[in-house]
Amino acid sequence: MYGISALARRFGLSRSALLHYDRIGLLRPDGRSAAGYRRYSEEDALRLETICRYRNADVPLTTIAALMTNRNSSAVRAALEAHLEELDRRMRILRAQQARVMTLLGAPAFPDGIPVVSVAELKRMLRAAGLDDDGFVKLHVLFEYIAPSAHQTFLEALGLTAVEIDALRTTARRTGDGGIDTSESALDGPV
Amino acid sequence: MYGISALARRFGLSRSALLHYDRIGLLRPDGRSAAGYRRYSEEDALRLETICRYRNADVPLTTIAALMTNRNSSAVRAALEAHLEELDRRMRILRAQQARVMTLLGAPAFPDGIPVVSVAELKRMLRAAGLDDDGFVKLHVLFEYIAPSAHQTFLEALGLTAVEIDALRTTARRTGDGGIDTSESALDGPV
DNA sequence: TTGCTCCTCACGTCACGTGAGGTGGC
DNA sequence: TTGCTCCTCACGTCACGTGAGGTGGC
């Protein structure tokens, strides 16, 4: 059993957030103490964990409540996909706003503009445009050759894990040792 | 002279937005008609145009008010730069949230994850990591050499204009003709 | 009279944050 | 008694949106 502040601390939330969840019925404490203090059970904590997972994705509380009542998994998928589109929409708006601030600052549309690409997008495009596995390898080899630490930073920015980066760079170095033109398709990995 | 709805229409705003701006003192009409109707002058319209420019960049109304009173240009720059950082912060949060939704949907973190980089960020990082103008040139030359049409697609994705792309690729081709190691810093452009 | 534009409250939104004023437990 | 945690209102946030109830102009 937890007091309200203890539970909040455990999940990195504020006390008033839990008060709010109680008010709107999203998370009702298991019971109350004699003095009226909210008492949360371990089950409540588990429910809160799920709530937090959704909340960290910025799913609206009312949607979270719906998702937790309706355990129909295809409905959950649909809701999450709709939310993903909403986040995409906001991302586009943000980009446009950043571009406008840059303009107000008198900067050229580029290089300080805000065009943005996701890795998946980039990779699809490059492939569609005719870059094959060989080309990817060559790019990595060259990058590793010109500026190893920039290569590292670049891969981190793309969201690769440390392990994936290590593997990629090691292969790129080995491949590069044979000369820039060497083309082994040892890199079936991410980028 | 405009009525409130006419002015709102002209700027693609709602009537209630203008009512709001009047209430908070951001845009007071030049005067009122005998019946108490708000009458906006051409000067008001000009002021509203400026307001809209900031609003489209999501600058808070209180900040806009401050910017329009204080015509000190360095103060304006500072405010806009601070706002740009705020937008950056939101962008990072959005990316993390998208990644979380992907995880909830059971998708792998990569390659369908949403790590995303802006060109400005990418460039800053690469520079910070030690890639110099020479390195940028070499990358472009190689890219043009390995997969010309992929290079085009890539630059388009980064938001370059057709003219900028043409200039970049032509230079890359010319530089590349001398061999991959050729390093003229003719590319002072964008990427 | 009809239809249009306009007016001023006043409350709602979303997820809480922030006091105010008070009580329970060691 | 002191400190701590807890309680319940109730109002504020940000940029408006949405009625409610009423008036002016052609």
GROMACS .gro file of C-alpha atoms (C1' of nucleotides) in nm:
model
  434
    1MET     CA    1   0.000   0.000   0.000
    2TYR     CA    2   0.122   0.345  -0.096
    3GLY     CA    3   0.035   0.696   0.008
    4ILE     CA    4  -0.033   0.932  -0.279
    5SER     CA    5   0.306   1.105  -0.264
    6ALA     CA    6   0.497   0.779  -0.242
    7LEU     CA    7   0.322   0.643  -0.550
    8ALA     CA    8   0.378   0.967  -0.739
    9ARG     CA    9   0.748   0.960  -0.655
   10ARG     CA   10   0.780   0.600  -0.765
   11PHE     CA   11   0.654   0.691  -1.111
   12GLY     CA   12   0.811   1.031  -1.139
   13LEU     CA   13   0.473   1.203  -1.134
   14SER     CA   14   0.344   1.489  -0.923
   15ARG     CA   15   0.099   1.448  -0.641
   16SER     CA   16  -0.146   1.673  -0.821
   17ALA     CA   17  -0.131   1.451  -1.127
   18LEU     CA   18  -0.257   1.159  -0.919
   19LEU     CA   19  -0.523   1.380  -0.763
   20HIS     CA   20  -0.627   1.466  -1.115
   21TYR     CA   21  -0.639   1.102  -1.226
   22ASP     CA   22  -0.860   1.026  -0.927
   23ARG     CA   23  -1.094   1.314  -1.008
   24ILE     CA   24  -1.139   1.210  -1.368
   25GLY     CA   25  -1.169   0.844  -1.274
   26LEU     CA   26  -0.858   0.726  -1.456
   27LEU     CA   27  -0.694   0.586  -1.145
   28ARG     CA   28  -0.902   0.548  -0.832
   29PRO     CA   29  -0.716   0.436  -0.519
   30ASP     CA   30  -0.804   0.094  -0.386
   31GLY     CA   31  -0.940   0.256  -0.071
   32ARG     CA   32  -0.898   0.522   0.196
   33SER     CA   33  -0.742   0.521   0.541
   34ALA     CA   34  -0.950   0.604   0.849
   35ALA     CA   35  -0.838   0.967   0.812
   36GLY     CA   36  -0.943   0.975   0.448
   37TYR     CA   37  -0.594   0.932   0.302
   38ARG     CA   38  -0.583   0.762  -0.039
   39ARG     CA   39  -0.438   0.411  -0.020
   40TYR     CA   40  -0.303   0.267  -0.346
   41SER     CA   41  -0.254  -0.109  -0.387
   42GLU     CA   42   0.010  -0.290  -0.590
   43GLU     CA   43  -0.258  -0.349  -0.851
   44ASP     CA   44  -0.313   0.026  -0.873
   45ALA     CA   45   0.059   0.066  -0.925
   46LEU     CA   46   0.050  -0.178  -1.215
   47ARG     CA   47  -0.238   0.011  -1.370
   48LEU     CA   48  -0.045   0.334  -1.326
   49GLU     CA   49   0.253   0.181  -1.501
   50THR     CA   50   0.042   0.119  -1.808
   51ILE     CA   51  -0.102   0.467  -1.785
   52CYS     CA   52   0.249   0.610  -1.778
   53ARG     CA   53   0.351   0.416  -2.084
   54TYR     CA   54   0.072   0.581  -2.280
   55ARG     CA   55   0.123   0.916  -2.116
   56ASN     CA   56   0.489   0.917  -2.217
   57ALA     CA   57   0.367   0.888  -2.573
   58ASP     CA   58   0.140   1.186  -2.509
   59VAL     CA   59  -0.178   0.986  -2.560
   60PRO     CA   60  -0.467   1.198  -2.420
   61LEU     CA   61  -0.596   1.082  -2.081
   62THR     CA   62  -0.945   1.017  -2.213
   63THR     CA   63  -0.799   0.795  -2.485
   64ILE     CA   64  -0.590   0.615  -2.225
   65ALA     CA   65  -0.902   0.551  -2.020
   66ALA     CA   66  -1.077   0.412  -2.327
   67LEU     CA   67  -0.780   0.193  -2.417
   68MET     CA   68  -0.769   0.045  -2.069
   69THR     CA   69  -1.137  -0.039  -2.062
   70ASN     CA   70  -1.157  -0.175  -2.412
   71ARG     CA   71  -0.899  -0.453  -2.425
   72ASN     CA   72  -0.982  -0.520  -2.789
   73SER     CA   73  -0.635  -0.523  -2.939
   74SER     CA   74  -0.733  -0.409  -3.287
   75ALA     CA   75  -0.912  -0.107  -3.138
   76VAL     CA   76  -0.596  -0.031  -2.940
   77ARG     CA   77  -0.388  -0.054  -3.256
   78ALA     CA   78  -0.624   0.178  -3.438
   79ALA     CA   79  -0.612   0.433  -3.158
   80LEU     CA   80  -0.233   0.421  -3.144
   81GLU     CA   81  -0.203   0.458  -3.518
   82ALA     CA   82  -0.437   0.754  -3.514
   83HIS     CA   83  -0.224   0.904  -3.238
   84LEU     CA   84   0.087   0.847  -3.444
   85GLU     CA   85  -0.067   1.045  -3.726
   86GLU     CA   86  -0.152   1.322  -3.485
   87LEU     CA   87   0.212   1.333  -3.372
   88ASP     CA   88   0.318   1.341  -3.737
   89ARG     CA   89   0.088   1.633  -3.796
   90ARG     CA   90   0.237   1.823  -3.504
   91MET     CA   91   0.585   1.744  -3.631
   92ARG     CA   92   0.503   1.900  -3.967
   93ILE     CA   93   0.359   2.207  -3.796
   94LEU     CA   94   0.669   2.238  -3.579
   95ARG     CA   95   0.896   2.219  -3.880
   96ALA     CA   96   0.702   2.491  -4.058
   97GLN     CA   97   0.716   2.708  -3.747
   98GLN     CA   98   1.088   2.659  -3.712
   99ALA     CA   99   1.132   2.756  -4.075
  100ARG     CA  100   0.932   3.071  -4.011
  101VAL     CA  101   1.142   3.169  -3.713
  102MET     CA  102   1.452   3.120  -3.923
  103THR     CA  103   1.305   3.349  -4.184
  104LEU     CA  104   1.223   3.609  -3.920
  105LEU     CA  105   1.583   3.584  -3.803
  106GLY     CA  106   1.687   3.667  -4.156
  107ALA     CA  107   1.862   3.338  -4.213
  108PRO     CA  108   1.853   3.180  -4.556
  109ALA     CA  109   1.596   2.905  -4.595
  110PHE     CA  110   1.895   2.680  -4.598
  111PRO     CA  111   2.138   2.574  -4.439
  112ASP     CA  112   1.959   2.671  -4.121
  113GLY     CA  113   1.619   2.565  -4.250
  114ILE     CA  114   1.444   2.279  -4.086
  115PRO     CA  115   1.383   2.015  -4.348
  116VAL     CA  116   1.397   1.688  -4.166
  117VAL     CA  117   1.412   1.326  -4.271
  118SER     CA  118   1.360   1.008  -4.076
  119VAL     CA  119   1.605   0.727  -4.126
  120ALA     CA  120   1.339   0.500  -4.267
  121GLU     CA  121   1.237   0.767  -4.516
  122LEU     CA  122   1.595   0.839  -4.612
  123LYS     CA  123   1.678   0.475  -4.663
  124ARG     CA  124   1.367   0.412  -4.874
  125MET     CA  125   1.447   0.713  -5.088
  126LEU     CA  126   1.807   0.621  -5.143
  127ARG     CA  127   1.710   0.270  -5.243
  128ALA     CA  128   1.434   0.393  -5.469
  129ALA     CA  129   1.682   0.625  -5.629
  130GLY     CA  130   1.907   0.337  -5.713
  131LEU     CA  131   2.157   0.318  -5.427
  132ASP     CA  132   2.222  -0.051  -5.361
  133ASP     CA  133   2.387  -0.233  -5.072
  134ASP     CA  134   2.719  -0.169  -5.234
  135GLY     CA  135   2.654   0.203  -5.236
  136PHE     CA  136   2.561   0.203  -4.868
  137VAL     CA  137   2.880   0.022  -4.785
  138LYS     CA  138   3.086   0.268  -4.985
  139LEU     CA  139   2.925   0.561  -4.812
  140HIS     CA  140   3.002   0.417  -4.470
  141VAL     CA  141   3.356   0.332  -4.564
  142LEU     CA  142   3.419   0.683  -4.691
  143PHE     CA  143   3.259   0.841  -4.389
  144GLU     CA  144   3.470   0.631  -4.156
  145TYR     CA  145   3.778   0.724  -4.361
  146ILE     CA  146   3.718   1.099  -4.376
  147ALA     CA  147   3.594   1.158  -4.022
  148PRO     CA  148   3.558   0.861  -3.786
  149SER     CA  149   3.417   1.054  -3.494
  150ALA     CA  150   3.172   1.238  -3.719
  151HIS     CA  151   3.059   0.898  -3.841
  152GLN     CA  152   2.993   0.792  -3.484
  153THR     CA  153   2.796   1.107  -3.408
  154PHE     CA  154   2.600   1.069  -3.728
  155LEU     CA  155   2.496   0.713  -3.649
  156GLU     CA  156   2.400   0.811  -3.297
  157ALA     CA  157   2.184   1.088  -3.438
  158LEU     CA  158   2.012   0.833  -3.658
  159GLY     CA  159   1.914   0.642  -3.346
  160LEU     CA  160   2.135   0.335  -3.378
  161THR     CA  161   2.231   0.150  -3.064
  162ALA     CA  162   2.593   0.144  -2.948
  163VAL     CA  163   2.624  -0.221  -3.049
  164GLU     CA  164   2.492  -0.159  -3.398
  165ILE     CA  165   2.726   0.136  -3.441
  166ASP     CA  166   3.026  -0.064  -3.329
  167ALA     CA  167   2.950  -0.341  -3.573
  168LEU     CA  168   2.896  -0.097  -3.858
  169ARG     CA  169   3.211   0.102  -3.800
  170THR     CA  170   3.428  -0.204  -3.753
  171THR     CA  171   3.308  -0.347  -4.080
  172ALA     CA  172   3.351  -0.012  -4.252
  173ARG     CA  173   3.710   0.012  -4.126
  174ARG     CA  174   3.794  -0.339  -4.234
  175THR     CA  175   3.636  -0.285  -4.573
  176GLY     CA  176   3.806   0.049  -4.611
  177ASP     CA  177   4.151  -0.095  -4.543
  178GLY     CA  178   4.143  -0.263  -4.877
  179GLY     CA  179   4.101   0.072  -5.050
  180ILE     CA  180   3.803   0.294  -5.092
  181ASP     CA  181   3.675   0.106  -5.391
  182THR     CA  182   3.650  -0.226  -5.208
  183SER     CA  183   3.293  -0.345  -5.209
  184GLU     CA  184   3.197  -0.626  -4.978
  185SER     CA  185   2.831  -0.637  -4.887
  186ALA     CA  186   2.909  -0.729  -4.531
  187LEU     CA  187   2.682  -0.451  -4.412
  188ASP     CA  188   2.333  -0.588  -4.407
  189GLY     CA  189   2.265  -0.375  -4.102
  190PRO     CA  190   2.049  -0.070  -4.055
  191VAL     CA  191   2.195   0.203  -4.272
  192MET     CA  192  -1.187   5.079  -4.218
  193TYR     CA  193  -1.280   4.718  -4.143
  194GLY     CA  194  -1.540   4.552  -3.930
  195ILE     CA  195  -1.405   4.281  -3.702
  196SER     CA  196  -1.520   3.989  -3.919
  197ALA     CA  197  -1.388   4.144  -4.238
  198LEU     CA  198  -1.045   4.195  -4.085
  199ALA     CA  199  -1.046   3.842  -3.945
  200ARG     CA  200  -1.133   3.698  -4.286
  201ARG     CA  201  -0.862   3.900  -4.454
  202PHE     CA  202  -0.599   3.738  -4.230
  203GLY     CA  203  -0.751   3.397  -4.205
  204LEU     CA  204  -0.824   3.442  -3.836
  205SER     CA  205  -1.142   3.391  -3.638
  206ARG     CA  206  -1.354   3.672  -3.504
  207SER     CA  207  -1.296   3.546  -3.152
  208ALA     CA  208  -0.921   3.564  -3.203
  209LEU     CA  209  -0.951   3.937  -3.271
  210LEU     CA  210  -1.182   3.978  -2.973
  211HIS     CA  211  -0.914   3.807  -2.770
  212TYR     CA  212  -0.637   4.033  -2.902
  213ASP     CA  213  -0.846   4.334  -2.809
  214ARG     CA  214  -0.909   4.202  -2.458
  215ILE     CA  215  -0.541   4.139  -2.391
  216GLY     CA  216  -0.441   4.468  -2.554
  217LEU     CA  217  -0.238   4.315  -2.836
  218LEU     CA  218  -0.447   4.477  -3.109
  219ARG     CA  219  -0.689   4.752  -3.013
  220PRO     CA  220  -0.915   4.882  -3.291
  221ASP     CA  221  -0.855   5.237  -3.399
  222GLY     CA  222  -1.203   5.330  -3.276
  223ARG     CA  223  -1.567   5.235  -3.243
  224SER     CA  224  -1.876   5.314  -3.450
  225ALA     CA  225  -2.173   5.492  -3.298
  226ALA     CA  226  -2.326   5.154  -3.219
  227GLY     CA  227  -2.007   5.035  -3.049
  228TYR     CA  228  -1.879   4.827  -3.340
  229ARG     CA  229  -1.500   4.792  -3.357
  230ARG     CA  230  -1.348   4.988  -3.648
  231TYR     CA  231  -1.002   4.877  -3.760
  232SER     CA  232  -0.782   5.111  -3.967
  233GLU     CA  233  -0.530   5.020  -4.234
  234GLU     CA  234  -0.261   5.080  -3.975
  235ASP     CA  235  -0.426   4.822  -3.750
  236ALA     CA  236  -0.419   4.582  -4.042
  237LEU     CA  237  -0.045   4.636  -4.086
  238ARG     CA  238   0.009   4.571  -3.719
  239LEU     CA  239  -0.200   4.255  -3.746
  240GLU     CA  240   0.014   4.140  -4.036
  241THR     CA  241   0.321   4.155  -3.815
  242ILE     CA  242   0.136   3.979  -3.537
  243CYS     CA  243   0.042   3.700  -3.778
  244ARG     CA  244   0.400   3.655  -3.888
  245TYR     CA  245   0.500   3.586  -3.530
  246ARG     CA  246   0.189   3.386  -3.457
  247ASN     CA  247   0.261   3.156  -3.751
  248ALA     CA  248   0.588   3.078  -3.583
  249ASP     CA  249   0.396   3.001  -3.264
  250VAL     CA  250   0.556   3.284  -3.070
  251PRO     CA  251   0.342   3.336  -2.753
  252LEU     CA  252   0.113   3.639  -2.768
  253THR     CA  253   0.276   3.802  -2.467
  254THR     CA  254   0.613   3.771  -2.637
  255ILE     CA  255   0.468   3.918  -2.955
  256ALA     CA  256   0.336   4.212  -2.758
  257ALA     CA  257   0.679   4.265  -2.605
  258LEU     CA  258   0.853   4.238  -2.941
  259MET     CA  259   0.624   4.497  -3.095
  260THR     CA  260   0.674   4.747  -2.816
  261ASN     CA  261   1.047   4.703  -2.783
  262ARG     CA  262   1.182   4.771  -3.130
  263ASN     CA  263   1.536   4.698  -3.009
  264SER     CA  264   1.654   4.457  -3.276
  265SER     CA  265   1.901   4.267  -3.060
  266ALA     CA  266   1.628   4.201  -2.805
  267VAL     CA  267   1.406   4.074  -3.086
  268ARG     CA  268   1.683   3.844  -3.208
  269ALA     CA  269   1.735   3.710  -2.857
  270ALA     CA  270   1.365   3.640  -2.814
  271LEU     CA  271   1.341   3.466  -3.149
  272GLU     CA  272   1.646   3.257  -3.078
  273ALA     CA  273   1.506   3.156  -2.743
  274HIS     CA  274   1.184   3.061  -2.916
  275LEU     CA  275   1.376   2.856  -3.168
  276GLU     CA  276   1.530   2.658  -2.884
  277GLU     CA  277   1.187   2.604  -2.740
  278LEU     CA  278   1.068   2.465  -3.074
  279ASP     CA  279   1.377   2.243  -3.083
  280ARG     CA  280   1.293   2.115  -2.739
  281ARG     CA  281   0.939   2.031  -2.847
  282MET     CA  282   1.073   1.856  -3.154
  283ARG     CA  283   1.292   1.633  -2.940
  284ILE     CA  284   0.996   1.553  -2.716
  285LEU     CA  285   0.780   1.471  -3.018
  286ARG     CA  286   1.042   1.237  -3.158
  287ALA     CA  287   1.067   1.052  -2.828
  288GLN     CA  288   0.689   1.023  -2.814
  289GLN     CA  289   0.671   0.889  -3.166
  290ALA     CA  290   0.936   0.634  -3.080
  291ARG     CA  291   0.728   0.528  -2.780
  292VAL     CA  292   0.414   0.484  -2.986
  293MET     CA  293   0.612   0.273  -3.231
  294THR     CA  294   0.727   0.057  -2.943
  295LEU     CA  295   0.370   0.025  -2.817
  296LEU     CA  296   0.269  -0.082  -3.166
  297GLY     CA  297   0.532  -0.353  -3.146
  298ALA     CA  298   0.748  -0.214  -3.423
  299PRO     CA  299   1.124  -0.249  -3.400
  300ALA     CA  300   1.304   0.062  -3.277
  301PHE     CA  301   1.484   0.057  -3.608
  302PRO     CA  302   1.458   0.078  -3.913
  303ASP     CA  303   1.098   0.188  -3.873
  304GLY     CA  304   1.172   0.399  -3.570
  305ILE     CA  305   1.141   0.770  -3.592
  306PRO     CA  306   1.485   0.906  -3.513
  307VAL     CA  307   1.500   1.217  -3.717
  308VAL     CA  308   1.758   1.487  -3.768
  309SER     CA  309   1.722   1.836  -3.901
  310VAL     CA  310   1.975   1.952  -4.152
  311ALA     CA  311   2.091   2.229  -3.923
  312GLU     CA  312   2.143   1.983  -3.639
  313LEU     CA  313   2.316   1.734  -3.860
  314LYS     CA  314   2.549   1.996  -3.996
  315ARG     CA  315   2.629   2.131  -3.650
  316MET     CA  316   2.702   1.781  -3.528
  317LEU     CA  317   2.920   1.688  -3.817
  318ARG     CA  318   3.116   2.011  -3.776
  319ALA     CA  319   3.143   1.964  -3.403
  320ALA     CA  320   3.266   1.613  -3.463
  321GLY     CA  321   3.546   1.743  -3.681
  322LEU     CA  322   3.415   1.729  -4.036
  323ASP     CA  323   3.547   2.036  -4.217
  324ASP     CA  324   3.451   2.200  -4.546
  325ASP     CA  325   3.683   1.960  -4.720
  326GLY     CA  326   3.500   1.666  -4.570
  327PHE     CA  327   3.164   1.798  -4.685
  328VAL     CA  328   3.299   1.839  -5.037
  329LYS     CA  329   3.439   1.486  -5.036
  330LEU     CA  330   3.107   1.344  -4.921
  331HIS     CA  331   2.920   1.519  -5.201
  332VAL     CA  332   3.172   1.415  -5.459
  333LEU     CA  333   3.148   1.054  -5.354
  334PHE     CA  334   2.773   1.060  -5.341
  335GLU     CA  335   2.755   1.207  -5.690
  336TYR     CA  336   3.002   0.943  -5.805
  337ILE     CA  337   2.832   0.641  -5.652
  338ALA     CA  338   2.469   0.730  -5.723
  339PRO     CA  339   2.389   1.057  -5.897
  340SER     CA  340   2.013   1.023  -5.886
  341ALA     CA  341   2.021   0.917  -5.521
  342HIS     CA  342   2.222   1.231  -5.455
  343GLN     CA  343   1.950   1.437  -5.618
  344THR     CA  344   1.676   1.270  -5.415
  345PHE     CA  345   1.875   1.313  -5.098
  346LEU     CA  346   1.925   1.685  -5.153
  347GLU     CA  347   1.557   1.728  -5.233
  348ALA     CA  348   1.468   1.554  -4.911
  349LEU     CA  349   1.690   1.799  -4.727
  350GLY     CA  350   1.481   2.081  -4.865
  351LEU     CA  351   1.724   2.237  -5.111
  352THR     CA  352   1.584   2.430  -5.402
  353ALA     CA  353   1.635   2.302  -5.756
  354VAL     CA  354   1.883   2.580  -5.824
  355GLU     CA  355   2.089   2.501  -5.516
  356ILE     CA  356   2.091   2.132  -5.602
  357ASP     CA  357   2.203   2.199  -5.956
  358ALA     CA  358   2.489   2.415  -5.840
  359LEU     CA  359   2.596   2.162  -5.579
  360ARG     CA  360   2.590   1.863  -5.810
  361THR     CA  361   2.767   2.043  -6.091
  362THR     CA  362   3.045   2.144  -5.857
  363ALA     CA  363   3.058   1.794  -5.712
  364ARG     CA  364   3.090   1.645  -6.060
  365ARG     CA  365   3.362   1.888  -6.160
  366THR     CA  366   3.552   1.828  -5.840
  367GLY     CA  367   3.505   1.455  -5.869
  368ASP     CA  368   3.646   1.447  -6.221
  369GLY     CA  369   3.990   1.515  -6.084
  370GLY     CA  370   3.965   1.199  -5.873
  371ILE     CA  371   3.792   1.130  -5.545
  372ASP     CA  372   4.073   1.276  -5.342
  373THR     CA  373   4.052   1.613  -5.511
  374SER     CA  374   3.971   1.874  -5.254
  375GLU     CA  375   3.872   2.214  -5.376
  376SER     CA  376   3.660   2.405  -5.131
  377ALA     CA  377   3.439   2.535  -5.410
  378LEU     CA  378   3.136   2.423  -5.214
  379ASP     CA  379   3.064   2.698  -4.969
  380GLY     CA  380   2.697   2.618  -5.015
  381PRO     CA  381   2.448   2.446  -4.792
  382VAL     CA  382   2.560   2.092  -4.721
  383DT     C1'  383  -4.021   4.236  -4.044
  384DT     C1'  384  -3.612   3.975  -4.198
  385DG     C1'  385  -3.129   3.875  -4.203
  386DC     C1'  386  -2.694   4.013  -4.124
  387DT     C1'  387  -2.319   4.189  -3.828
  388DC     C1'  388  -2.209   4.322  -3.412
  389DC     C1'  389  -2.198   4.355  -2.883
  390DT     C1'  390  -2.079   4.170  -2.387
  391DC     C1'  391  -2.058   3.831  -2.041
  392DA     C1'  392  -1.934   3.383  -1.893
  393DC     C1'  393  -1.801   2.923  -1.912
  394DG     C1'  394  -1.521   2.535  -2.142
  395DT     C1'  395  -1.078   2.333  -2.316
  396DC     C1'  396  -0.632   2.002  -2.132
  397DA     C1'  397  -0.353   1.828  -1.774
  398DC     C1'  398  -0.242   1.958  -1.431
  399DG     C1'  399   0.004   2.363  -1.072
  400DT     C1'  400  -0.062   2.648  -0.691
  401DG     C1'  401  -0.209   2.836  -0.300
  402DA     C1'  402  -0.570   2.863   0.099
  403DG     C1'  403  -0.729   2.676   0.498
  404DG     C1'  404  -0.759   2.279   0.771
  405DT     C1'  405  -0.682   1.798   0.980
  406DG     C1'  406  -0.436   1.332   1.111
  407DG     C1'  407  -0.018   1.065   1.297
  408DC     C1'  408   0.429   1.004   1.535
  409DT     C1'  409   0.441   2.112   2.033
  410DT     C1'  410   0.685   2.027   1.591
  411DG     C1'  411   0.707   1.842   1.115
  412DC     C1'  412   0.545   1.568   0.802
  413DT     C1'  413   0.178   1.394   0.494
  414DC     C1'  414  -0.254   1.431   0.378
  415DC     C1'  415  -0.732   1.645   0.273
  416DT     C1'  416  -1.074   1.952  -0.017
  417DC     C1'  417  -1.206   2.351  -0.259
  418DA     C1'  418  -1.114   2.690  -0.603
  419DC     C1'  419  -0.875   2.952  -0.919
  420DG     C1'  420  -0.499   2.996  -1.292
  421DT     C1'  421  -0.273   2.845  -1.733
  422DC     C1'  422  -0.295   2.952  -2.306
  423DA     C1'  423  -0.534   3.103  -2.702
  424DC     C1'  424  -0.902   3.108  -2.811
  425DG     C1'  425  -1.427   2.849  -2.911
  426DT     C1'  426  -1.893   2.847  -2.804
  427DG     C1'  427  -2.318   2.956  -2.671
  428DA     C1'  428  -2.659   3.296  -2.427
  429DG     C1'  429  -2.905   3.699  -2.457
  430DG     C1'  430  -2.942   4.130  -2.668
  431DT     C1'  431  -2.891   4.543  -2.998
  432DG     C1'  432  -2.788   4.823  -3.451
  433DG     C1'  433  -2.840   4.893  -3.973
  434DC     C1'  434  -3.043   4.823  -4.434
   0.00000   0.00000   0.00000
